[in-house]
Amino acid sequence: MEDHCVWVTTRRIEPGALEDFERAWRPGTHPDGMRRAFAYWSEDGQEITGVSLWDSRDACDAWRSSDAEKQRREAMAPYVVEEREGFYRGGELTVPDR
């Protein structure tokens, strides 16, 4: 199994704020060390989970402590009701053929 460094953040946002939140949420620059990023929305549009794959924990931490990330978080803050986040290591599971 290939090892991945993954940052996951789930945010519950104010009702009706999805469009404004999305504008604030997208980073203006691509963070160094980020390999890929995914976003998943609940059907009601009030919960968003972001999953990003990183070269290393250090690369992720460098982005999270950057001024650009601080500004992005400040722009999102008016729309966020609750936030959960964490760093994980793991990989893709093999799914058997059907």
PDB file of N, CA and C in Angstrom:
ATOM      1  N   MET A   1       0.854  -1.170   0.000  1.00  0.00           N
ATOM      2  CA  MET A   1       0.000   0.000   0.000  1.00  0.00           C
ATOM      3  C   MET A   1       0.904   1.239   0.000  1.00  0.00           C
ATOM      4  N   GLU A   2       0.662   2.140  -0.950  1.00  0.00           N
ATOM      5  CA  GLU A   2       1.401   3.399  -0.996  1.00  0.00           C
ATOM      6  C   GLU A   2       0.940   4.293   0.152  1.00  0.00           C
ATOM      7  N   ASP A   3       1.904   4.835   0.892  1.00  0.00           N
ATOM      8  CA  ASP A   3       1.602   5.676   2.046  1.00  0.00           C
ATOM      9  C   ASP A   3       1.273   7.097   1.587  1.00  0.00           C
ATOM     10  N   HIS A   4       0.194   7.661   2.124  1.00  0.00           N
ATOM     11  CA  HIS A   4      -0.219   9.031   1.810  1.00  0.00           C
ATOM     12  C   HIS A   4      -0.256   9.854   3.089  1.00  0.00           C
ATOM     13  N   CYS A   5       0.050  11.135   2.962  1.00  0.00           N
ATOM     14  CA  CYS A   5      -0.115  12.110   4.035  1.00  0.00           C
ATOM     15  C   CYS A   5      -1.363  12.913   3.681  1.00  0.00           C
ATOM     16  N   VAL A   6      -2.352  12.893   4.561  1.00  0.00           N
ATOM     17  CA  VAL A   6      -3.663  13.449   4.226  1.00  0.00           C
ATOM     18  C   VAL A   6      -4.139  14.405   5.313  1.00  0.00           C
ATOM     19  N   TRP A   7      -4.643  15.569   4.882  1.00  0.00           N
ATOM     20  CA  TRP A   7      -5.286  16.518   5.795  1.00  0.00           C
ATOM     21  C   TRP A   7      -6.766  16.520   5.459  1.00  0.00           C
ATOM     22  N   VAL A   8      -7.618  16.339   6.476  1.00  0.00           N
ATOM     23  CA  VAL A   8      -9.066  16.309   6.280  1.00  0.00           C
ATOM     24  C   VAL A   8      -9.697  17.385   7.159  1.00  0.00           C
ATOM     25  N   THR A   9     -10.550  18.197   6.556  1.00  0.00           N
ATOM     26  CA  THR A   9     -11.287  19.219   7.300  1.00  0.00           C
ATOM     27  C   THR A   9     -12.760  19.123   6.914  1.00  0.00           C
ATOM     28  N   THR A  10     -13.616  19.049   7.926  1.00  0.00           N
ATOM     29  CA  THR A  10     -15.059  19.056   7.697  1.00  0.00           C
ATOM     30  C   THR A  10     -15.624  20.292   8.378  1.00  0.00           C
ATOM     31  N   ARG A  11     -16.377  21.048   7.591  1.00  0.00           N
ATOM     32  CA  ARG A  11     -16.982  22.276   8.113  1.00  0.00           C
ATOM     33  C   ARG A  11     -18.487  22.251   7.900  1.00  0.00           C
ATOM     34  N   ARG A  12     -19.212  22.646   8.948  1.00  0.00           N
ATOM     35  CA  ARG A  12     -20.647  22.900   8.821  1.00  0.00           C
ATOM     36  C   ARG A  12     -20.758  24.401   8.649  1.00  0.00           C
ATOM     37  N   ILE A  13     -21.537  24.825   7.655  1.00  0.00           N
ATOM     38  CA  ILE A  13     -21.646  26.250   7.365  1.00  0.00           C
ATOM     39  C   ILE A  13     -23.067  26.744   7.584  1.00  0.00           C
ATOM     40  N   GLU A  14     -23.182  28.054   7.647  1.00  0.00           N
ATOM     41  CA  GLU A  14     -24.482  28.696   7.836  1.00  0.00           C
ATOM     42  C   GLU A  14     -25.424  28.308   6.685  1.00  0.00           C
ATOM     43  N   PRO A  15     -26.707  28.086   6.974  1.00  0.00           N
ATOM     44  CA  PRO A  15     -27.664  27.795   5.907  1.00  0.00           C
ATOM     45  C   PRO A  15     -27.678  28.916   4.867  1.00  0.00           C
ATOM     46  N   GLY A  16     -27.659  28.546   3.599  1.00  0.00           N
ATOM     47  CA  GLY A  16     -27.717  29.509   2.511  1.00  0.00           C
ATOM     48  C   GLY A  16     -26.401  30.200   2.195  1.00  0.00           C
ATOM     49  N   ALA A  17     -25.302  29.781   2.859  1.00  0.00           N
ATOM     50  CA  ALA A  17     -24.017  30.465   2.685  1.00  0.00           C
ATOM     51  C   ALA A  17     -23.053  29.722   1.764  1.00  0.00           C
ATOM     52  N   LEU A  18     -23.500  28.655   1.109  1.00  0.00           N
ATOM     53  CA  LEU A  18     -22.583  27.817   0.331  1.00  0.00           C
ATOM     54  C   LEU A  18     -21.822  28.601  -0.733  1.00  0.00           C
ATOM     55  N   GLU A  19     -22.498  29.408  -1.502  1.00  0.00           N
ATOM     56  CA  GLU A  19     -21.840  30.148  -2.587  1.00  0.00           C
ATOM     57  C   GLU A  19     -20.781  31.110  -2.034  1.00  0.00           C
ATOM     58  N   ASP A  20     -21.118  31.857  -0.997  1.00  0.00           N
ATOM     59  CA  ASP A  20     -20.163  32.784  -0.391  1.00  0.00           C
ATOM     60  C   ASP A  20     -18.996  32.023   0.248  1.00  0.00           C
ATOM     61  N   PHE A  21     -19.306  30.928   0.927  1.00  0.00           N
ATOM     62  CA  PHE A  21     -18.263  30.116   1.543  1.00  0.00           C
ATOM     63  C   PHE A  21     -17.292  29.584   0.490  1.00  0.00           C
ATOM     64  N   GLU A  22     -17.813  29.068  -0.611  1.00  0.00           N
ATOM     65  CA  GLU A  22     -16.951  28.510  -1.661  1.00  0.00           C
ATOM     66  C   GLU A  22     -15.985  29.556  -2.213  1.00  0.00           C
ATOM     67  N   ARG A  23     -16.437  30.785  -2.373  1.00  0.00           N
ATOM     68  CA  ARG A  23     -15.547  31.852  -2.856  1.00  0.00           C
ATOM     69  C   ARG A  23     -14.396  32.080  -1.875  1.00  0.00           C
ATOM     70  N   ALA A  24     -14.688  32.060  -0.598  1.00  0.00           N
ATOM     71  CA  ALA A  24     -13.665  32.291   0.430  1.00  0.00           C
ATOM     72  C   ALA A  24     -12.767  31.068   0.625  1.00  0.00           C
ATOM     73  N   TRP A  25     -13.291  29.899   0.371  1.00  0.00           N
ATOM     74  CA  TRP A  25     -12.628  28.634   0.686  1.00  0.00           C
ATOM     75  C   TRP A  25     -11.500  28.287  -0.268  1.00  0.00           C
ATOM     76  N   ARG A  26     -11.656  28.579  -1.530  1.00  0.00           N
ATOM     77  CA  ARG A  26     -10.638  28.184  -2.507  1.00  0.00           C
ATOM     78  C   ARG A  26      -9.375  29.023  -2.330  1.00  0.00           C
ATOM     79  N   PRO A  27      -8.218  28.350  -2.185  1.00  0.00           N
ATOM     80  CA  PRO A  27      -6.982  29.120  -2.006  1.00  0.00           C
ATOM     81  C   PRO A  27      -6.617  29.884  -3.272  1.00  0.00           C
ATOM     82  N   GLY A  28      -5.992  31.039  -3.107  1.00  0.00           N
ATOM     83  CA  GLY A  28      -5.574  31.855  -4.242  1.00  0.00           C
ATOM     84  C   GLY A  28      -4.356  31.288  -4.937  1.00  0.00           C
ATOM     85  N   THR A  29      -3.566  30.497  -4.199  1.00  0.00           N
ATOM     86  CA  THR A  29      -2.381  29.877  -4.775  1.00  0.00           C
ATOM     87  C   THR A  29      -2.384  28.391  -4.448  1.00  0.00           C
ATOM     88  N   HIS A  30      -1.655  27.635  -5.248  1.00  0.00           N
ATOM     89  CA  HIS A  30      -1.525  26.201  -4.980  1.00  0.00           C
ATOM     90  C   HIS A  30      -0.424  26.010  -3.948  1.00  0.00           C
ATOM     91  N   PRO A  31      -0.731  25.425  -2.816  1.00  0.00           N
ATOM     92  CA  PRO A  31       0.277  25.259  -1.768  1.00  0.00           C
ATOM     93  C   PRO A  31       1.416  24.333  -2.198  1.00  0.00           C
ATOM     94  N   ASP A  32       2.653  24.712  -1.871  1.00  0.00           N
ATOM     95  CA  ASP A  32       3.795  23.841  -2.125  1.00  0.00           C
ATOM     96  C   ASP A  32       3.624  22.550  -1.344  1.00  0.00           C
ATOM     97  N   GLY A  33       3.908  21.439  -1.993  1.00  0.00           N
ATOM     98  CA  GLY A  33       3.832  20.142  -1.327  1.00  0.00           C
ATOM     99  C   GLY A  33       2.467  19.486  -1.373  1.00  0.00           C
ATOM    100  N   MET A  34       1.441  20.183  -1.868  1.00  0.00           N
ATOM    101  CA  MET A  34       0.122  19.566  -1.998  1.00  0.00           C
ATOM    102  C   MET A  34       0.069  18.800  -3.316  1.00  0.00           C
ATOM    103  N   ARG A  35      -0.237  17.523  -3.238  1.00  0.00           N
ATOM    104  CA  ARG A  35      -0.307  16.681  -4.442  1.00  0.00           C
ATOM    105  C   ARG A  35      -1.674  16.739  -5.116  1.00  0.00           C
ATOM    106  N   ARG A  36      -2.699  16.615  -4.307  1.00  0.00           N
ATOM    107  CA  ARG A  36      -4.073  16.613  -4.831  1.00  0.00           C
ATOM    108  C   ARG A  36      -5.007  17.123  -3.757  1.00  0.00           C
ATOM    109  N   ALA A  37      -6.194  17.552  -4.182  1.00  0.00           N
ATOM    110  CA  ALA A  37      -7.201  17.997  -3.222  1.00  0.00           C
ATOM    111  C   ALA A  37      -8.586  17.629  -3.745  1.00  0.00           C
ATOM    112  N   PHE A  38      -9.464  17.288  -2.824  1.00  0.00           N
ATOM    113  CA  PHE A  38     -10.829  16.895  -3.149  1.00  0.00           C
ATOM    114  C   PHE A  38     -11.778  17.635  -2.221  1.00  0.00           C
ATOM    115  N   ALA A  39     -12.999  17.872  -2.678  1.00  0.00           N
ATOM    116  CA  ALA A  39     -14.033  18.487  -1.850  1.00  0.00           C
ATOM    117  C   ALA A  39     -15.322  17.694  -2.027  1.00  0.00           C
ATOM    118  N   TYR A  40     -16.023  17.498  -0.922  1.00  0.00           N
ATOM    119  CA  TYR A  40     -17.277  16.746  -0.925  1.00  0.00           C
ATOM    120  C   TYR A  40     -18.311  17.534  -0.134  1.00  0.00           C
ATOM    121  N   TRP A  41     -19.505  17.676  -0.693  1.00  0.00           N
ATOM    122  CA  TRP A  41     -20.584  18.442  -0.082  1.00  0.00           C
ATOM    123  C   TRP A  41     -21.717  17.515   0.312  1.00  0.00           C
ATOM    124  N   SER A  42     -22.348  17.816   1.451  1.00  0.00           N
ATOM    125  CA  SER A  42     -23.557  17.088   1.834  1.00  0.00           C
ATOM    126  C   SER A  42     -24.692  17.509   0.902  1.00  0.00           C
ATOM    127  N   GLU A  43     -25.719  16.710   0.840  1.00  0.00           N
ATOM    128  CA  GLU A  43     -26.838  17.002  -0.058  1.00  0.00           C
ATOM    129  C   GLU A  43     -27.514  18.317   0.277  1.00  0.00           C
ATOM    130  N   ASP A  44     -27.532  18.676   1.556  1.00  0.00           N
ATOM    131  CA  ASP A  44     -28.192  19.934   1.933  1.00  0.00           C
ATOM    132  C   ASP A  44     -27.277  21.154   1.765  1.00  0.00           C
ATOM    133  N   GLY A  45     -26.002  20.934   1.361  1.00  0.00           N
ATOM    134  CA  GLY A  45     -25.079  22.032   1.128  1.00  0.00           C
ATOM    135  C   GLY A  45     -24.604  22.733   2.384  1.00  0.00           C
ATOM    136  N   GLN A  46     -24.786  22.094   3.539  1.00  0.00           N
ATOM    137  CA  GLN A  46     -24.375  22.743   4.780  1.00  0.00           C
ATOM    138  C   GLN A  46     -23.147  22.117   5.416  1.00  0.00           C
ATOM    139  N   GLU A  47     -22.621  21.062   4.804  1.00  0.00           N
ATOM    140  CA  GLU A  47     -21.405  20.459   5.319  1.00  0.00           C
ATOM    141  C   GLU A  47     -20.461  20.180   4.162  1.00  0.00           C
ATOM    142  N   ILE A  48     -19.200  20.567   4.319  1.00  0.00           N
ATOM    143  CA  ILE A  48     -18.190  20.401   3.284  1.00  0.00           C
ATOM    144  C   ILE A  48     -16.994  19.706   3.903  1.00  0.00           C
ATOM    145  N   THR A  49     -16.531  18.646   3.244  1.00  0.00           N
ATOM    146  CA  THR A  49     -15.328  17.949   3.680  1.00  0.00           C
ATOM    147  C   THR A  49     -14.266  18.125   2.613  1.00  0.00           C
ATOM    148  N   GLY A  50     -13.117  18.655   3.009  1.00  0.00           N
ATOM    149  CA  GLY A  50     -11.972  18.808   2.123  1.00  0.00           C
ATOM    150  C   GLY A  50     -10.921  17.777   2.483  1.00  0.00           C
ATOM    151  N   VAL A  51     -10.367  17.130   1.462  1.00  0.00           N
ATOM    152  CA  VAL A  51      -9.331  16.121   1.650  1.00  0.00           C
ATOM    153  C   VAL A  51      -8.158  16.508   0.767  1.00  0.00           C
ATOM    154  N   SER A  52      -6.990  16.708   1.353  1.00  0.00           N
ATOM    155  CA  SER A  52      -5.816  17.065   0.566  1.00  0.00           C
ATOM    156  C   SER A  52      -4.689  16.078   0.843  1.00  0.00           C
ATOM    157  N   LEU A  53      -3.969  15.704  -0.217  1.00  0.00           N
ATOM    158  CA  LEU A  53      -2.835  14.795  -0.123  1.00  0.00           C
ATOM    159  C   LEU A  53      -1.552  15.611  -0.233  1.00  0.00           C
ATOM    160  N   TRP A  54      -0.600  15.317   0.646  1.00  0.00           N
ATOM    161  CA  TRP A  54       0.615  16.118   0.788  1.00  0.00           C
ATOM    162  C   TRP A  54       1.865  15.272   0.637  1.00  0.00           C
ATOM    163  N   ASP A  55       2.968  15.936   0.262  1.00  0.00           N
ATOM    164  CA  ASP A  55       4.270  15.269   0.188  1.00  0.00           C
ATOM    165  C   ASP A  55       4.721  14.798   1.570  1.00  0.00           C
ATOM    166  N   SER A  56       4.413  15.602   2.594  1.00  0.00           N
ATOM    167  CA  SER A  56       4.862  15.296   3.951  1.00  0.00           C
ATOM    168  C   SER A  56       4.033  16.073   4.971  1.00  0.00           C
ATOM    169  N   ARG A  57       4.154  15.696   6.215  1.00  0.00           N
ATOM    170  CA  ARG A  57       3.512  16.432   7.304  1.00  0.00           C
ATOM    171  C   ARG A  57       4.093  17.845   7.375  1.00  0.00           C
ATOM    172  N   ASP A  58       5.407  17.961   7.159  1.00  0.00           N
ATOM    173  CA  ASP A  58       6.047  19.277   7.202  1.00  0.00           C
ATOM    174  C   ASP A  58       5.477  20.226   6.144  1.00  0.00           C
ATOM    175  N   ALA A  59       5.245  19.710   4.931  1.00  0.00           N
ATOM    176  CA  ALA A  59       4.679  20.554   3.862  1.00  0.00           C
ATOM    177  C   ALA A  59       3.279  21.023   4.241  1.00  0.00           C
ATOM    178  N   CYS A  60       2.482  20.133   4.799  1.00  0.00           N
ATOM    179  CA  CYS A  60       1.124  20.483   5.233  1.00  0.00           C
ATOM    180  C   CYS A  60       1.180  21.525   6.350  1.00  0.00           C
ATOM    181  N   ASP A  61       2.040  21.292   7.334  1.00  0.00           N
ATOM    182  CA  ASP A  61       2.161  22.234   8.453  1.00  0.00           C
ATOM    183  C   ASP A  61       2.634  23.606   7.979  1.00  0.00           C
ATOM    184  N   ALA A  62       3.555  23.625   6.999  1.00  0.00           N
ATOM    185  CA  ALA A  62       4.047  24.911   6.475  1.00  0.00           C
ATOM    186  C   ALA A  62       2.909  25.702   5.849  1.00  0.00           C
ATOM    187  N   TRP A  63       2.049  25.035   5.077  1.00  0.00           N
ATOM    188  CA  TRP A  63       0.894  25.718   4.486  1.00  0.00           C
ATOM    189  C   TRP A  63      -0.063  26.194   5.562  1.00  0.00           C
ATOM    190  N   ARG A  64      -0.339  25.335   6.536  1.00  0.00           N
ATOM    191  CA  ARG A  64      -1.334  25.665   7.557  1.00  0.00           C
ATOM    192  C   ARG A  64      -0.886  26.856   8.400  1.00  0.00           C
ATOM    193  N   SER A  65       0.426  27.083   8.509  1.00  0.00           N
ATOM    194  CA  SER A  65       0.914  28.213   9.302  1.00  0.00           C
ATOM    195  C   SER A  65       1.256  29.435   8.440  1.00  0.00           C
ATOM    196  N   SER A  66       0.967  29.368   7.146  1.00  0.00           N
ATOM    197  CA  SER A  66       1.299  30.470   6.238  1.00  0.00           C
ATOM    198  C   SER A  66       0.309  31.634   6.364  1.00  0.00           C
ATOM    199  N   ASP A  67       0.748  32.803   5.926  1.00  0.00           N
ATOM    200  CA  ASP A  67      -0.134  33.973   5.908  1.00  0.00           C
ATOM    201  C   ASP A  67      -1.295  33.773   4.948  1.00  0.00           C
ATOM    202  N   ALA A  68      -1.037  33.117   3.810  1.00  0.00           N
ATOM    203  CA  ALA A  68      -2.107  32.880   2.828  1.00  0.00           C
ATOM    204  C   ALA A  68      -3.220  32.024   3.427  1.00  0.00           C
ATOM    205  N   GLU A  69      -2.859  30.998   4.190  1.00  0.00           N
ATOM    206  CA  GLU A  69      -3.875  30.146   4.821  1.00  0.00           C
ATOM    207  C   GLU A  69      -4.590  30.903   5.934  1.00  0.00           C
ATOM    208  N   LYS A  70      -3.867  31.730   6.660  1.00  0.00           N
ATOM    209  CA  LYS A  70      -4.494  32.543   7.711  1.00  0.00           C
ATOM    210  C   LYS A  70      -5.552  33.470   7.102  1.00  0.00           C
ATOM    211  N   GLN A  71      -5.227  34.110   5.997  1.00  0.00           N
ATOM    212  CA  GLN A  71      -6.182  35.007   5.325  1.00  0.00           C
ATOM    213  C   GLN A  71      -7.384  34.230   4.793  1.00  0.00           C
ATOM    214  N   ARG A  72      -7.132  33.043   4.253  1.00  0.00           N
ATOM    215  CA  ARG A  72      -8.232  32.208   3.747  1.00  0.00           C
ATOM    216  C   ARG A  72      -9.168  31.820   4.880  1.00  0.00           C
ATOM    217  N   ARG A  73      -8.623  31.425   6.007  1.00  0.00           N
ATOM    218  CA  ARG A  73      -9.447  31.042   7.156  1.00  0.00           C
ATOM    219  C   ARG A  73     -10.254  32.227   7.692  1.00  0.00           C
ATOM    220  N   GLU A  74      -9.646  33.403   7.697  1.00  0.00           N
ATOM    221  CA  GLU A  74     -10.369  34.610   8.133  1.00  0.00           C
ATOM    222  C   GLU A  74     -11.524  34.925   7.193  1.00  0.00           C
ATOM    223  N   ALA A  75     -11.330  34.707   5.891  1.00  0.00           N
ATOM    224  CA  ALA A  75     -12.394  34.959   4.912  1.00  0.00           C
ATOM    225  C   ALA A  75     -13.543  33.956   5.072  1.00  0.00           C
ATOM    226  N   MET A  76     -13.236  32.719   5.465  1.00  0.00           N
ATOM    227  CA  MET A  76     -14.259  31.684   5.644  1.00  0.00           C
ATOM    228  C   MET A  76     -15.023  31.828   6.953  1.00  0.00           C
ATOM    229  N   ALA A  77     -14.386  32.379   7.961  1.00  0.00           N
ATOM    230  CA  ALA A  77     -14.917  32.392   9.329  1.00  0.00           C
ATOM    231  C   ALA A  77     -16.374  32.846   9.460  1.00  0.00           C
ATOM    232  N   PRO A  78     -16.819  33.886   8.740  1.00  0.00           N
ATOM    233  CA  PRO A  78     -18.215  34.322   8.926  1.00  0.00           C
ATOM    234  C   PRO A  78     -19.256  33.266   8.528  1.00  0.00           C
ATOM    235  N   TYR A  79     -18.866  32.272   7.754  1.00  0.00           N
ATOM    236  CA  TYR A  79     -19.811  31.279   7.240  1.00  0.00           C
ATOM    237  C   TYR A  79     -19.729  29.948   7.978  1.00  0.00           C
ATOM    238  N   VAL A  80     -18.718  29.761   8.820  1.00  0.00           N
ATOM    239  CA  VAL A  80     -18.473  28.468   9.469  1.00  0.00           C
ATOM    240  C   VAL A  80     -19.129  28.414  10.833  1.00  0.00           C
ATOM    241  N   VAL A  81     -19.926  27.363  11.040  1.00  0.00           N
ATOM    242  CA  VAL A  81     -20.589  27.126  12.312  1.00  0.00           C
ATOM    243  C   VAL A  81     -19.741  26.187  13.174  1.00  0.00           C
ATOM    244  N   GLU A  82     -19.150  25.179  12.534  1.00  0.00           N
ATOM    245  CA  GLU A  82     -18.374  24.158  13.245  1.00  0.00           C
ATOM    246  C   GLU A  82     -17.289  23.649  12.311  1.00  0.00           C
ATOM    247  N   GLU A  83     -16.138  23.269  12.894  1.00  0.00           N
ATOM    248  CA  GLU A  83     -15.027  22.764  12.081  1.00  0.00           C
ATOM    249  C   GLU A  83     -14.322  21.637  12.825  1.00  0.00           C
ATOM    250  N   ARG A  84     -14.025  20.553  12.092  1.00  0.00           N
ATOM    251  CA  ARG A  84     -13.234  19.442  12.617  1.00  0.00           C
ATOM    252  C   ARG A  84     -12.124  19.178  11.616  1.00  0.00           C
ATOM    253  N   GLU A  85     -10.906  18.919  12.078  1.00  0.00           N
ATOM    254  CA  GLU A  85      -9.802  18.687  11.157  1.00  0.00           C
ATOM    255  C   GLU A  85      -8.767  17.780  11.787  1.00  0.00           C
ATOM    256  N   GLY A  86      -7.959  17.163  10.912  1.00  0.00           N
ATOM    257  CA  GLY A  86      -6.909  16.292  11.407  1.00  0.00           C
ATOM    258  C   GLY A  86      -5.995  15.822  10.292  1.00  0.00           C
ATOM    259  N   PHE A  87      -4.800  15.382  10.683  1.00  0.00           N
ATOM    260  CA  PHE A  87      -3.796  14.868   9.757  1.00  0.00           C
ATOM    261  C   PHE A  87      -3.751  13.354   9.913  1.00  0.00           C
ATOM    262  N   TYR A  88      -3.673  12.649   8.782  1.00  0.00           N
ATOM    263  CA  TYR A  88      -3.692  11.188   8.785  1.00  0.00           C
ATOM    264  C   TYR A  88      -2.637  10.637   7.836  1.00  0.00           C
ATOM    265  N   ARG A  89      -2.249   9.396   8.076  1.00  0.00           N
ATOM    266  CA  ARG A  89      -1.392   8.654   7.158  1.00  0.00           C
ATOM    267  C   ARG A  89      -2.137   7.375   6.793  1.00  0.00           C
ATOM    268  N   GLY A  90      -2.021   6.958   5.549  1.00  0.00           N
ATOM    269  CA  GLY A  90      -2.695   5.748   5.116  1.00  0.00           C
ATOM    270  C   GLY A  90      -2.584   5.596   3.621  1.00  0.00           C
ATOM    271  N   GLY A  91      -3.449   4.782   3.052  1.00  0.00           N
ATOM    272  CA  GLY A  91      -3.391   4.545   1.620  1.00  0.00           C
ATOM    273  C   GLY A  91      -4.668   3.953   1.074  1.00  0.00           C
ATOM    274  N   GLU A  92      -4.650   3.720  -0.211  1.00  0.00           N
ATOM    275  CA  GLU A  92      -5.818   3.175  -0.914  1.00  0.00           C
ATOM    276  C   GLU A  92      -5.969   1.696  -0.602  1.00  0.00           C
ATOM    277  N   LEU A  93      -7.193   1.291  -0.325  1.00  0.00           N
ATOM    278  CA  LEU A  93      -7.501  -0.106  -0.083  1.00  0.00           C
ATOM    279  C   LEU A  93      -7.816  -0.805  -1.396  1.00  0.00           C
ATOM    280  N   THR A  94      -7.486  -2.065  -1.463  1.00  0.00           N
ATOM    281  CA  THR A  94      -7.788  -2.847  -2.650  1.00  0.00           C
ATOM    282  C   THR A  94      -9.225  -3.338  -2.558  1.00  0.00           C
ATOM    283  N   VAL A  95     -10.012  -3.071  -3.592  1.00  0.00           N
ATOM    284  CA  VAL A  95     -11.385  -3.540  -3.651  1.00  0.00           C
ATOM    285  C   VAL A  95     -11.404  -4.769  -4.556  1.00  0.00           C
ATOM    286  N   PRO A  96     -11.922  -5.886  -4.060  1.00  0.00           N
ATOM    287  CA  PRO A  96     -11.925  -7.113  -4.882  1.00  0.00           C
ATOM    288  C   PRO A  96     -12.841  -6.944  -6.098  1.00  0.00           C
ATOM    289  N   ASP A  97     -12.491  -7.658  -7.179  1.00  0.00           N
ATOM    290  CA  ASP A  97     -13.353  -7.658  -8.373  1.00  0.00           C
ATOM    291  C   ASP A  97     -14.694  -8.267  -8.005  1.00  0.00           C
ATOM    292  N   ARG A  98     -15.728  -7.787  -8.669  1.00  0.00           N
ATOM    293  CA  ARG A  98     -17.079  -8.311  -8.397  1.00  0.00           C
ATOM    294  C   ARG A  98     -17.455  -9.335  -9.419  1.00  0.00           C
TER     295      ARG A  98
END
